[in-house]
Amino acid sequence: AAGVIQSPRHLIKEKRETATLKCYPIPRHDTVYWYQQGPGQDPQFLISFYEKMQSDKGSIPDRFSAQQFSDYHSELNMSSLELGDSALYFCASSPGQGAYEQYFGPGTRLTVT
Amino acid sequence: DAKTTQPNSMESNEEEPVHLPCNHSTISGTDYIHWYRQLPSQGPEYVIHGLTSNVNNRMASLAIAEDRKSSTLILHRATLRDAAVYYCILRVHSGAGSYQLTFGKGTKLSVIP
């Protein structure tokens, strides 16, 4: 069965650079969630989209922005990167906001040097 | 937000049952009880969810206290592949409220061969 695809899987950036993470949800899933997991930490919700509109916002820094496109894929844009942004970034998708299950991708590991 | 409390860690012998407890004394009537797990270096994975009645699926069973203030995830025969961090999460599925997953500390389950 198709799963959530995230690209790239690994990304190394320097401080103050920008990064773009991509998420391709499972076909026919219209809801996307972004989570950040720092080293040794638990996943923290960043932002979500339903039918291409932002539906909820968590602890996402102002330096970050995201959107969901007409084909339902989503991109997380991160600017002025800081060392503390080094983390695993997970995308999850679901068929509707209230769906019982969220299906997670393998994550993108971002390292800021 | 309603919070959950779980033991930091638990151990189990391989092929024995495991009971993972979760306390959620401030649960509201619209909160569903979800369990996710995260294997090392992977994204979280849905395990099971329930509202009031006990639930079974191919992965596990969920036993919910009558007052809903606690629940227990039951793995009937632990395998080495079940070694993971298990998260108990409260989540609404309709109406007002946020649909993201709020991860707490979770229980790190170790399985001994």
mmCIF file with all atom_site columns, C-alpha atoms in Angstrom:
data_model
loop_
_atom_site.group_PDB
_atom_site.id
_atom_site.type_symbol
_atom_site.label_atom_id
_atom_site.label_alt_id
_atom_site.label_comp_id
_atom_site.label_asym_id
_atom_site.label_entity_id
_atom_site.label_seq_id
_atom_site.pdbx_PDB_ins_code
_atom_site.Cartn_x
_atom_site.Cartn_y
_atom_site.Cartn_z
_atom_site.occupancy
_atom_site.B_iso_or_equiv
_atom_site.pdbx_formal_charge
_atom_site.auth_seq_id
_atom_site.auth_comp_id
_atom_site.auth_asym_id
_atom_site.auth_atom_id
_atom_site.pdbx_PDB_model_num
ATOM 1   C CA . ALA A 1 1   ? 0.000   0.000   0.000  1.00 0.00 ? 1   ALA A CA 1
ATOM 2   C CA . ALA A 1 2   ? 1.134   3.538   -0.702 1.00 0.00 ? 2   ALA A CA 1
ATOM 3   C CA . GLY A 1 3   ? 2.614   5.404   2.232  1.00 0.00 ? 3   GLY A CA 1
ATOM 4   C CA . VAL A 1 4   ? 3.465   8.978   3.044  1.00 0.00 ? 4   VAL A CA 1
ATOM 5   C CA . ILE A 1 5   ? 6.533   10.139  1.155  1.00 0.00 ? 5   ILE A CA 1
ATOM 6   C CA . GLN A 1 6   ? 8.891   12.750  2.482  1.00 0.00 ? 6   GLN A CA 1
ATOM 7   C CA . SER A 1 7   ? 11.806  14.325  0.709  1.00 0.00 ? 7   SER A CA 1
ATOM 8   C CA . PRO A 1 8   ? 14.607  14.751  1.168  1.00 0.00 ? 8   PRO A CA 1
ATOM 9   C CA . ARG A 1 9   ? 15.307  12.125  3.794  1.00 0.00 ? 9   ARG A CA 1
ATOM 10  C CA . HIS A 1 10  ? 18.407  13.914  5.002  1.00 0.00 ? 10  HIS A CA 1
ATOM 11  C CA . LEU A 1 11  ? 19.362  17.556  4.698  1.00 0.00 ? 11  LEU A CA 1
ATOM 12  C CA . ILE A 1 12  ? 22.377  19.455  5.938  1.00 0.00 ? 12  ILE A CA 1
ATOM 13  C CA . LYS A 1 13  ? 22.259  23.231  6.031  1.00 0.00 ? 13  LYS A CA 1
ATOM 14  C CA . GLU A 1 14  ? 24.305  25.987  7.573  1.00 0.00 ? 14  GLU A CA 1
ATOM 15  C CA . LYS A 1 15  ? 23.023  28.590  10.007 1.00 0.00 ? 15  LYS A CA 1
ATOM 16  C CA . ARG A 1 16  ? 20.951  31.331  8.438  1.00 0.00 ? 16  ARG A CA 1
ATOM 17  C CA . GLU A 1 17  ? 20.253  29.266  5.305  1.00 0.00 ? 17  GLU A CA 1
ATOM 18  C CA . THR A 1 18  ? 16.806  28.199  4.165  1.00 0.00 ? 18  THR A CA 1
ATOM 19  C CA . ALA A 1 19  ? 15.367  24.719  3.751  1.00 0.00 ? 19  ALA A CA 1
ATOM 20  C CA . THR A 1 20  ? 12.276  23.272  2.103  1.00 0.00 ? 20  THR A CA 1
ATOM 21  C CA . LEU A 1 21  ? 10.834  19.950  3.180  1.00 0.00 ? 21  LEU A CA 1
ATOM 22  C CA . LYS A 1 22  ? 8.251   18.165  1.066  1.00 0.00 ? 22  LYS A CA 1
ATOM 23  C CA . CYS A 1 23  ? 5.484   15.784  1.997  1.00 0.00 ? 23  CYS A CA 1
ATOM 24  C CA . TYR A 1 24  ? 3.365   13.676  -0.347 1.00 0.00 ? 24  TYR A CA 1
ATOM 25  C CA . PRO A 1 25  ? 0.347   12.259  1.466  1.00 0.00 ? 25  PRO A CA 1
ATOM 26  C CA . ILE A 1 26  ? -1.288  8.932   0.843  1.00 0.00 ? 26  ILE A CA 1
ATOM 27  C CA . PRO A 1 27  ? -3.584  9.184   -2.232 1.00 0.00 ? 27  PRO A CA 1
ATOM 28  C CA . ARG A 1 28  ? -7.036  10.566  -1.379 1.00 0.00 ? 28  ARG A CA 1
ATOM 29  C CA . HIS A 1 29  ? -5.846  11.910  1.971  1.00 0.00 ? 29  HIS A CA 1
ATOM 30  C CA . ASP A 1 30  ? -6.765  15.589  2.199  1.00 0.00 ? 30  ASP A CA 1
ATOM 31  C CA . THR A 1 31  ? -5.248  16.398  5.604  1.00 0.00 ? 31  THR A CA 1
ATOM 32  C CA . VAL A 1 32  ? -1.567  16.875  6.351  1.00 0.00 ? 32  VAL A CA 1
ATOM 33  C CA . TYR A 1 33  ? 0.160   17.396  9.697  1.00 0.00 ? 33  TYR A CA 1
ATOM 34  C CA . TRP A 1 34  ? 3.748   18.453  10.377 1.00 0.00 ? 34  TRP A CA 1
ATOM 35  C CA . TYR A 1 35  ? 5.602   17.426  13.539 1.00 0.00 ? 35  TYR A CA 1
ATOM 36  C CA . GLN A 1 36  ? 9.097   18.234  14.791 1.00 0.00 ? 36  GLN A CA 1
ATOM 37  C CA . GLN A 1 37  ? 11.106  15.848  16.965 1.00 0.00 ? 37  GLN A CA 1
ATOM 38  C CA . GLY A 1 38  ? 14.309  17.186  18.492 1.00 0.00 ? 38  GLY A CA 1
ATOM 39  C CA . PRO A 1 39  ? 17.088  14.849  19.688 1.00 0.00 ? 39  PRO A CA 1
ATOM 40  C CA . GLY A 1 40  ? 15.814  12.790  22.612 1.00 0.00 ? 40  GLY A CA 1
ATOM 41  C CA . GLN A 1 41  ? 12.484  14.620  22.520 1.00 0.00 ? 41  GLN A CA 1
ATOM 42  C CA . ASP A 1 42  ? 8.927   13.599  21.753 1.00 0.00 ? 42  ASP A CA 1
ATOM 43  C CA . PRO A 1 43  ? 7.234   14.757  18.542 1.00 0.00 ? 43  PRO A CA 1
ATOM 44  C CA . GLN A 1 44  ? 5.717   18.237  18.728 1.00 0.00 ? 44  GLN A CA 1
ATOM 45  C CA . PHE A 1 45  ? 2.947   19.442  16.454 1.00 0.00 ? 45  PHE A CA 1
ATOM 46  C CA . LEU A 1 46  ? 3.817   22.337  14.148 1.00 0.00 ? 46  LEU A CA 1
ATOM 47  C CA . ILE A 1 47  ? 0.968   22.940  11.720 1.00 0.00 ? 47  ILE A CA 1
ATOM 48  C CA . SER A 1 48  ? -1.777  21.192  9.785  1.00 0.00 ? 48  SER A CA 1
ATOM 49  C CA . PHE A 1 49  ? -3.765  21.623  6.590  1.00 0.00 ? 49  PHE A CA 1
ATOM 50  C CA . TYR A 1 50  ? -7.162  20.402  5.516  1.00 0.00 ? 50  TYR A CA 1
ATOM 51  C CA . GLU A 1 51  ? -8.312  20.787  1.923  1.00 0.00 ? 51  GLU A CA 1
ATOM 52  C CA . LYS A 1 52  ? -5.432  23.170  1.193  1.00 0.00 ? 52  LYS A CA 1
ATOM 53  C CA . MET A 1 53  ? -6.314  25.516  4.042  1.00 0.00 ? 53  MET A CA 1
ATOM 54  C CA . GLN A 1 54  ? -4.388  25.847  7.288  1.00 0.00 ? 54  GLN A CA 1
ATOM 55  C CA . SER A 1 55  ? -6.486  24.142  9.915  1.00 0.00 ? 55  SER A CA 1
ATOM 56  C CA . ASP A 1 56  ? -4.412  24.342  13.079 1.00 0.00 ? 56  ASP A CA 1
ATOM 57  C CA . LYS A 1 57  ? -1.179  25.810  14.313 1.00 0.00 ? 57  LYS A CA 1
ATOM 58  C CA . GLY A 1 58  ? 1.102   24.604  17.061 1.00 0.00 ? 58  GLY A CA 1
ATOM 59  C CA . SER A 1 59  ? 4.525   25.682  18.218 1.00 0.00 ? 59  SER A CA 1
ATOM 60  C CA . ILE A 1 60  ? 5.781   26.691  14.793 1.00 0.00 ? 60  ILE A CA 1
ATOM 61  C CA . PRO A 1 61  ? 8.354   29.510  14.744 1.00 0.00 ? 61  PRO A CA 1
ATOM 62  C CA . ASP A 1 62  ? 7.573   32.607  12.686 1.00 0.00 ? 62  ASP A CA 1
ATOM 63  C CA . ARG A 1 63  ? 10.618  31.745  10.557 1.00 0.00 ? 63  ARG A CA 1
ATOM 64  C CA . PHE A 1 64  ? 8.752   28.689  9.309  1.00 0.00 ? 64  PHE A CA 1
ATOM 65  C CA . SER A 1 65  ? 5.891   28.675  6.857  1.00 0.00 ? 65  SER A CA 1
ATOM 66  C CA . ALA A 1 66  ? 3.985   25.913  5.142  1.00 0.00 ? 66  ALA A CA 1
ATOM 67  C CA . GLN A 1 67  ? 1.314   25.346  2.563  1.00 0.00 ? 67  GLN A CA 1
ATOM 68  C CA . GLN A 1 68  ? -0.681  22.597  0.956  1.00 0.00 ? 68  GLN A CA 1
ATOM 69  C CA . PHE A 1 69  ? -0.965  22.544  -2.808 1.00 0.00 ? 69  PHE A CA 1
ATOM 70  C CA . SER A 1 70  ? -3.778  21.605  -5.183 1.00 0.00 ? 70  SER A CA 1
ATOM 71  C CA . ASP A 1 71  ? -2.457  18.036  -5.430 1.00 0.00 ? 71  ASP A CA 1
ATOM 72  C CA . TYR A 1 72  ? -2.507  17.885  -1.598 1.00 0.00 ? 72  TYR A CA 1
ATOM 73  C CA . HIS A 1 73  ? 1.237   17.676  -1.205 1.00 0.00 ? 73  HIS A CA 1
ATOM 74  C CA . SER A 1 74  ? 2.651   20.025  1.398  1.00 0.00 ? 74  SER A CA 1
ATOM 75  C CA . GLU A 1 75  ? 5.882   21.946  1.830  1.00 0.00 ? 75  GLU A CA 1
ATOM 76  C CA . LEU A 1 76  ? 7.461   23.254  5.010  1.00 0.00 ? 76  LEU A CA 1
ATOM 77  C CA . ASN A 1 77  ? 9.703   26.247  4.381  1.00 0.00 ? 77  ASN A CA 1
ATOM 78  C CA . MET A 1 78  ? 12.256  27.131  7.011  1.00 0.00 ? 78  MET A CA 1
ATOM 79  C CA . SER A 1 79  ? 14.302  30.317  6.870  1.00 0.00 ? 79  SER A CA 1
ATOM 80  C CA . SER A 1 80  ? 17.138  31.797  8.931  1.00 0.00 ? 80  SER A CA 1
ATOM 81  C CA . LEU A 1 81  ? 17.954  28.348  10.194 1.00 0.00 ? 81  LEU A CA 1
ATOM 82  C CA . GLU A 1 82  ? 19.305  28.012  13.710 1.00 0.00 ? 82  GLU A CA 1
ATOM 83  C CA . LEU A 1 83  ? 21.257  25.195  15.340 1.00 0.00 ? 83  LEU A CA 1
ATOM 84  C CA . GLY A 1 84  ? 18.176  24.399  17.413 1.00 0.00 ? 84  GLY A CA 1
ATOM 85  C CA . ASP A 1 85  ? 16.207  23.592  14.264 1.00 0.00 ? 85  ASP A CA 1
ATOM 86  C CA . SER A 1 86  ? 18.200  20.382  13.896 1.00 0.00 ? 86  SER A CA 1
ATOM 87  C CA . ALA A 1 87  ? 15.577  17.691  14.278 1.00 0.00 ? 87  ALA A CA 1
ATOM 88  C CA . LEU A 1 88  ? 13.509  15.029  12.600 1.00 0.00 ? 88  LEU A CA 1
ATOM 89  C CA . TYR A 1 89  ? 10.537  16.472  10.777 1.00 0.00 ? 89  TYR A CA 1
ATOM 90  C CA . PHE A 1 90  ? 7.606   14.137  10.282 1.00 0.00 ? 90  PHE A CA 1
ATOM 91  C CA . CYS A 1 91  ? 4.664   14.577  8.022  1.00 0.00 ? 91  CYS A CA 1
ATOM 92  C CA . ALA A 1 92  ? 1.461   12.659  8.607  1.00 0.00 ? 92  ALA A CA 1
ATOM 93  C CA . SER A 1 93  ? -1.667  12.402  6.501  1.00 0.00 ? 93  SER A CA 1
ATOM 94  C CA . SER A 1 94  ? -5.223  11.324  7.094  1.00 0.00 ? 94  SER A CA 1
ATOM 95  C CA . PRO A 1 95  ? -8.493  11.079  5.116  1.00 0.00 ? 95  PRO A CA 1
ATOM 96  C CA . GLY A 1 96  ? -10.168 14.024  6.781  1.00 0.00 ? 96  GLY A CA 1
ATOM 97  C CA . GLN A 1 97  ? -9.473  15.994  9.924  1.00 0.00 ? 97  GLN A CA 1
ATOM 98  C CA . GLY A 1 98  ? -11.430 13.781  12.232 1.00 0.00 ? 98  GLY A CA 1
ATOM 99  C CA . ALA A 1 99  ? -10.091 10.524  10.869 1.00 0.00 ? 99  ALA A CA 1
ATOM 100 C CA . TYR A 1 100 ? -9.033  8.083   13.519 1.00 0.00 ? 100 TYR A CA 1
ATOM 101 C CA . GLU A 1 101 ? -5.570  7.329   12.212 1.00 0.00 ? 101 GLU A CA 1
ATOM 102 C CA . GLN A 1 102 ? -2.728  9.550   11.183 1.00 0.00 ? 102 GLN A CA 1
ATOM 103 C CA . TYR A 1 103 ? -0.214  7.875   8.896  1.00 0.00 ? 103 TYR A CA 1
ATOM 104 C CA . PHE A 1 104 ? 3.325   9.076   9.360  1.00 0.00 ? 104 PHE A CA 1
ATOM 105 C CA . GLY A 1 105 ? 6.092   9.339   6.841  1.00 0.00 ? 105 GLY A CA 1
ATOM 106 C CA . PRO A 1 106 ? 9.686   8.251   7.482  1.00 0.00 ? 106 PRO A CA 1
ATOM 107 C CA . GLY A 1 107 ? 10.744  11.780  8.341  1.00 0.00 ? 107 GLY A CA 1
ATOM 108 C CA . THR A 1 108 ? 13.361  14.233  7.126  1.00 0.00 ? 108 THR A CA 1
ATOM 109 C CA . ARG A 1 109 ? 16.438  14.586  9.280  1.00 0.00 ? 109 ARG A CA 1
ATOM 110 C CA . LEU A 1 110 ? 17.593  18.193  9.191  1.00 0.00 ? 110 LEU A CA 1
ATOM 111 C CA . THR A 1 111 ? 21.035  19.029  10.502 1.00 0.00 ? 111 THR A CA 1
ATOM 112 C CA . VAL A 1 112 ? 22.004  22.672  10.868 1.00 0.00 ? 112 VAL A CA 1
ATOM 113 C CA . THR A 1 113 ? 25.732  23.353  11.244 1.00 0.00 ? 113 THR A CA 1
ATOM 114 C CA . ASP B 2 1   ? -5.699  20.110  27.040 1.00 0.00 ? 1   ASP B CA 1
ATOM 115 C CA . ALA B 2 2   ? -6.342  16.875  28.890 1.00 0.00 ? 2   ALA B CA 1
ATOM 116 C CA . LYS B 2 3   ? -3.067  15.223  29.823 1.00 0.00 ? 3   LYS B CA 1
ATOM 117 C CA . THR B 2 4   ? -1.931  11.661  30.158 1.00 0.00 ? 4   THR B CA 1
ATOM 118 C CA . THR B 2 5   ? 0.534   10.063  32.554 1.00 0.00 ? 5   THR B CA 1
ATOM 119 C CA . GLN B 2 6   ? 2.552   6.975   31.676 1.00 0.00 ? 6   GLN B CA 1
ATOM 120 C CA . PRO B 2 7   ? 5.475   5.152   33.265 1.00 0.00 ? 7   PRO B CA 1
ATOM 121 C CA . ASN B 2 8   ? 8.793   6.198   31.767 1.00 0.00 ? 8   ASN B CA 1
ATOM 122 C CA . SER B 2 9   ? 9.873   2.660   30.973 1.00 0.00 ? 9   SER B CA 1
ATOM 123 C CA . MET B 2 10  ? 8.822   -0.973  31.200 1.00 0.00 ? 10  MET B CA 1
ATOM 124 C CA . GLU B 2 11  ? 10.438  -4.306  30.476 1.00 0.00 ? 11  GLU B CA 1
ATOM 125 C CA . SER B 2 12  ? 8.934   -7.500  29.193 1.00 0.00 ? 12  SER B CA 1
ATOM 126 C CA . ASN B 2 13  ? 10.192  -10.926 28.302 1.00 0.00 ? 13  ASN B CA 1
ATOM 127 C CA . GLU B 2 14  ? 9.698   -12.032 24.753 1.00 0.00 ? 14  GLU B CA 1
ATOM 128 C CA . GLU B 2 15  ? 6.447   -13.926 24.087 1.00 0.00 ? 15  GLU B CA 1
ATOM 129 C CA . GLU B 2 16  ? 4.884   -12.751 27.341 1.00 0.00 ? 16  GLU B CA 1
ATOM 130 C CA . PRO B 2 17  ? 1.916   -10.353 27.596 1.00 0.00 ? 17  PRO B CA 1
ATOM 131 C CA . VAL B 2 18  ? 2.585   -6.688  28.308 1.00 0.00 ? 18  VAL B CA 1
ATOM 132 C CA . HIS B 2 19  ? 0.212   -4.275  30.004 1.00 0.00 ? 19  HIS B CA 1
ATOM 133 C CA . LEU B 2 20  ? 1.041   -0.622  29.428 1.00 0.00 ? 20  LEU B CA 1
ATOM 134 C CA . PRO B 2 21  ? -0.945  1.705   31.720 1.00 0.00 ? 21  PRO B CA 1
ATOM 135 C CA . CYS B 2 22  ? -2.078  5.261   31.098 1.00 0.00 ? 22  CYS B CA 1
ATOM 136 C CA . ASN B 2 23  ? -3.802  7.674   33.458 1.00 0.00 ? 23  ASN B CA 1
ATOM 137 C CA . HIS B 2 24  ? -5.988  10.444  32.067 1.00 0.00 ? 24  HIS B CA 1
ATOM 138 C CA . SER B 2 25  ? -8.038  11.679  35.004 1.00 0.00 ? 25  SER B CA 1
ATOM 139 C CA . THR B 2 26  ? -9.087  14.942  33.284 1.00 0.00 ? 26  THR B CA 1
ATOM 140 C CA . ILE B 2 27  ? -10.434 13.282  30.144 1.00 0.00 ? 27  ILE B CA 1
ATOM 141 C CA . SER B 2 28  ? -13.516 14.919  28.650 1.00 0.00 ? 28  SER B CA 1
ATOM 142 C CA . GLY B 2 29  ? -16.530 13.211  27.191 1.00 0.00 ? 29  GLY B CA 1
ATOM 143 C CA . THR B 2 30  ? -15.465 13.880  23.601 1.00 0.00 ? 30  THR B CA 1
ATOM 144 C CA . ASP B 2 31  ? -11.878 12.638  23.979 1.00 0.00 ? 31  ASP B CA 1
ATOM 145 C CA . TYR B 2 32  ? -10.944 9.399   22.316 1.00 0.00 ? 32  TYR B CA 1
ATOM 146 C CA . ILE B 2 33  ? -8.020  7.432   23.769 1.00 0.00 ? 33  ILE B CA 1
ATOM 147 C CA . HIS B 2 34  ? -5.357  6.758   21.178 1.00 0.00 ? 34  HIS B CA 1
ATOM 148 C CA . TRP B 2 35  ? -2.179  4.741   21.307 1.00 0.00 ? 35  TRP B CA 1
ATOM 149 C CA . TYR B 2 36  ? 0.709   5.272   18.947 1.00 0.00 ? 36  TYR B CA 1
ATOM 150 C CA . ARG B 2 37  ? 4.146   3.754   19.056 1.00 0.00 ? 37  ARG B CA 1
ATOM 151 C CA . GLN B 2 38  ? 7.468   4.849   17.668 1.00 0.00 ? 38  GLN B CA 1
ATOM 152 C CA . LEU B 2 39  ? 10.088  2.300   16.792 1.00 0.00 ? 39  LEU B CA 1
ATOM 153 C CA . PRO B 2 40  ? 13.701  3.490   16.743 1.00 0.00 ? 40  PRO B CA 1
ATOM 154 C CA . SER B 2 41  ? 14.463  5.779   13.798 1.00 0.00 ? 41  SER B CA 1
ATOM 155 C CA . GLN B 2 42  ? 10.906  5.595   12.445 1.00 0.00 ? 42  GLN B CA 1
ATOM 156 C CA . GLY B 2 43  ? 7.852   7.778   12.407 1.00 0.00 ? 43  GLY B CA 1
ATOM 157 C CA . PRO B 2 44  ? 5.061   7.138   14.916 1.00 0.00 ? 44  PRO B CA 1
ATOM 158 C CA . GLU B 2 45  ? 2.654   4.342   14.066 1.00 0.00 ? 45  GLU B CA 1
ATOM 159 C CA . TYR B 2 46  ? -1.017  4.064   14.994 1.00 0.00 ? 46  TYR B CA 1
ATOM 160 C CA . VAL B 2 47  ? -1.789  1.149   17.297 1.00 0.00 ? 47  VAL B CA 1
ATOM 161 C CA . ILE B 2 48  ? -5.383  1.383   18.500 1.00 0.00 ? 48  ILE B CA 1
ATOM 162 C CA . HIS B 2 49  ? -8.035  3.783   19.777 1.00 0.00 ? 49  HIS B CA 1
ATOM 163 C CA . GLY B 2 50  ? -11.239 3.648   21.775 1.00 0.00 ? 50  GLY B CA 1
ATOM 164 C CA . LEU B 2 51  ? -13.895 5.779   23.446 1.00 0.00 ? 51  LEU B CA 1
ATOM 165 C CA . THR B 2 52  ? -15.661 3.782   26.148 1.00 0.00 ? 52  THR B CA 1
ATOM 166 C CA . SER B 2 53  ? -15.644 0.100   25.312 1.00 0.00 ? 53  SER B CA 1
ATOM 167 C CA . ASN B 2 54  ? -12.675 -2.237  25.194 1.00 0.00 ? 54  ASN B CA 1
ATOM 168 C CA . VAL B 2 55  ? -11.241 -2.650  21.723 1.00 0.00 ? 55  VAL B CA 1
ATOM 169 C CA . ASN B 2 56  ? -9.252  -5.340  19.940 1.00 0.00 ? 56  ASN B CA 1
ATOM 170 C CA . ASN B 2 57  ? -7.350  -5.279  16.692 1.00 0.00 ? 57  ASN B CA 1
ATOM 171 C CA . ARG B 2 58  ? -4.587  -7.310  15.107 1.00 0.00 ? 58  ARG B CA 1
ATOM 172 C CA . MET B 2 59  ? -1.890  -5.374  16.957 1.00 0.00 ? 59  MET B CA 1
ATOM 173 C CA . ALA B 2 60  ? -3.227  -5.026  20.476 1.00 0.00 ? 60  ALA B CA 1
ATOM 174 C CA . SER B 2 61  ? -6.141  -4.686  22.860 1.00 0.00 ? 61  SER B CA 1
ATOM 175 C CA . LEU B 2 62  ? -7.256  -1.568  24.681 1.00 0.00 ? 62  LEU B CA 1
ATOM 176 C CA . ALA B 2 63  ? -8.927  -1.866  28.052 1.00 0.00 ? 63  ALA B CA 1
ATOM 177 C CA . ILE B 2 64  ? -10.703 1.304   29.221 1.00 0.00 ? 64  ILE B CA 1
ATOM 178 C CA . ALA B 2 65  ? -11.743 1.829   32.825 1.00 0.00 ? 65  ALA B CA 1
ATOM 179 C CA . GLU B 2 66  ? -15.437 2.337   33.444 1.00 0.00 ? 66  GLU B CA 1
ATOM 180 C CA . ASP B 2 67  ? -14.874 5.938   34.573 1.00 0.00 ? 67  ASP B CA 1
ATOM 181 C CA . ARG B 2 68  ? -12.528 6.462   31.590 1.00 0.00 ? 68  ARG B CA 1
ATOM 182 C CA . LYS B 2 69  ? -9.853  7.941   33.824 1.00 0.00 ? 69  LYS B CA 1
ATOM 183 C CA . SER B 2 70  ? -7.360  5.268   32.902 1.00 0.00 ? 70  SER B CA 1
ATOM 184 C CA . SER B 2 71  ? -6.680  2.744   30.193 1.00 0.00 ? 71  SER B CA 1
ATOM 185 C CA . THR B 2 72  ? -4.310  -0.116  29.477 1.00 0.00 ? 72  THR B CA 1
ATOM 186 C CA . LEU B 2 73  ? -2.751  -1.153  26.211 1.00 0.00 ? 73  LEU B CA 1
ATOM 187 C CA . ILE B 2 74  ? -2.266  -4.906  26.068 1.00 0.00 ? 74  ILE B CA 1
ATOM 188 C CA . LEU B 2 75  ? 0.212   -6.614  23.791 1.00 0.00 ? 75  LEU B CA 1
ATOM 189 C CA . HIS B 2 76  ? -0.688  -10.266 23.995 1.00 0.00 ? 76  HIS B CA 1
ATOM 190 C CA . ARG B 2 77  ? 2.718   -11.716 23.096 1.00 0.00 ? 77  ARG B CA 1
ATOM 191 C CA . ALA B 2 78  ? 5.605   -9.286  23.052 1.00 0.00 ? 78  ALA B CA 1
ATOM 192 C CA . THR B 2 79  ? 8.133   -9.728  20.270 1.00 0.00 ? 79  THR B CA 1
ATOM 193 C CA . LEU B 2 80  ? 11.452  -8.009  19.789 1.00 0.00 ? 80  LEU B CA 1
ATOM 194 C CA . ARG B 2 81  ? 9.804   -5.887  17.123 1.00 0.00 ? 81  ARG B CA 1
ATOM 195 C CA . ASP B 2 82  ? 7.474   -4.427  19.772 1.00 0.00 ? 82  ASP B CA 1
ATOM 196 C CA . ALA B 2 83  ? 10.365  -2.613  21.469 1.00 0.00 ? 83  ALA B CA 1
ATOM 197 C CA . ALA B 2 84  ? 9.365   1.011   21.040 1.00 0.00 ? 84  ALA B CA 1
ATOM 198 C CA . VAL B 2 85  ? 8.110   4.116   22.806 1.00 0.00 ? 85  VAL B CA 1
ATOM 199 C CA . TYR B 2 86  ? 4.354   3.844   23.346 1.00 0.00 ? 86  TYR B CA 1
ATOM 200 C CA . TYR B 2 87  ? 2.320   7.031   23.534 1.00 0.00 ? 87  TYR B CA 1
ATOM 201 C CA . CYS B 2 88  ? -1.142  7.346   25.059 1.00 0.00 ? 88  CYS B CA 1
ATOM 202 C CA . ILE B 2 89  ? -2.880  10.370  23.516 1.00 0.00 ? 89  ILE B CA 1
ATOM 203 C CA . LEU B 2 90  ? -6.300  11.965  23.967 1.00 0.00 ? 90  LEU B CA 1
ATOM 204 C CA . ARG B 2 91  ? -7.884  13.346  20.832 1.00 0.00 ? 91  ARG B CA 1
ATOM 205 C CA . VAL B 2 92  ? -11.262 14.603  19.643 1.00 0.00 ? 92  VAL B CA 1
ATOM 206 C CA . HIS B 2 93  ? -12.736 13.538  16.320 1.00 0.00 ? 93  HIS B CA 1
ATOM 207 C CA . SER B 2 94  ? -15.486 16.008  15.660 1.00 0.00 ? 94  SER B CA 1
ATOM 208 C CA . GLY B 2 95  ? -16.746 19.405  16.600 1.00 0.00 ? 95  GLY B CA 1
ATOM 209 C CA . ALA B 2 96  ? -14.653 22.109  18.166 1.00 0.00 ? 96  ALA B CA 1
ATOM 210 C CA . GLY B 2 97  ? -11.115 21.252  19.076 1.00 0.00 ? 97  GLY B CA 1
ATOM 211 C CA . SER B 2 98  ? -7.777  20.483  17.584 1.00 0.00 ? 98  SER B CA 1
ATOM 212 C CA . TYR B 2 99  ? -7.161  17.273  15.707 1.00 0.00 ? 99  TYR B CA 1
ATOM 213 C CA . GLN B 2 100 ? -3.407  17.120  16.035 1.00 0.00 ? 100 GLN B CA 1
ATOM 214 C CA . LEU B 2 101 ? -1.694  14.533  18.198 1.00 0.00 ? 101 LEU B CA 1
ATOM 215 C CA . THR B 2 102 ? -0.199  15.892  21.407 1.00 0.00 ? 102 THR B CA 1
ATOM 216 C CA . PHE B 2 103 ? 2.611   13.543  22.368 1.00 0.00 ? 103 PHE B CA 1
ATOM 217 C CA . GLY B 2 104 ? 3.561   13.253  26.029 1.00 0.00 ? 104 GLY B CA 1
ATOM 218 C CA . LYS B 2 105 ? 6.583   11.436  27.403 1.00 0.00 ? 105 LYS B CA 1
ATOM 219 C CA . GLY B 2 106 ? 5.436   7.922   26.546 1.00 0.00 ? 106 GLY B CA 1
ATOM 220 C CA . THR B 2 107 ? 6.611   4.574   27.880 1.00 0.00 ? 107 THR B CA 1
ATOM 221 C CA . LYS B 2 108 ? 9.776   3.050   26.507 1.00 0.00 ? 108 LYS B CA 1
ATOM 222 C CA . LEU B 2 109 ? 9.165   -0.678  26.251 1.00 0.00 ? 109 LEU B CA 1
ATOM 223 C CA . SER B 2 110 ? 12.163  -2.993  26.231 1.00 0.00 ? 110 SER B CA 1
ATOM 224 C CA . VAL B 2 111 ? 11.681  -6.613  25.220 1.00 0.00 ? 111 VAL B CA 1
ATOM 225 C CA . ILE B 2 112 ? 14.143  -9.147  26.585 1.00 0.00 ? 112 ILE B CA 1
ATOM 226 C CA . PRO B 2 113 ? 14.885  -12.180 24.410 1.00 0.00 ? 113 PRO B CA 1
#
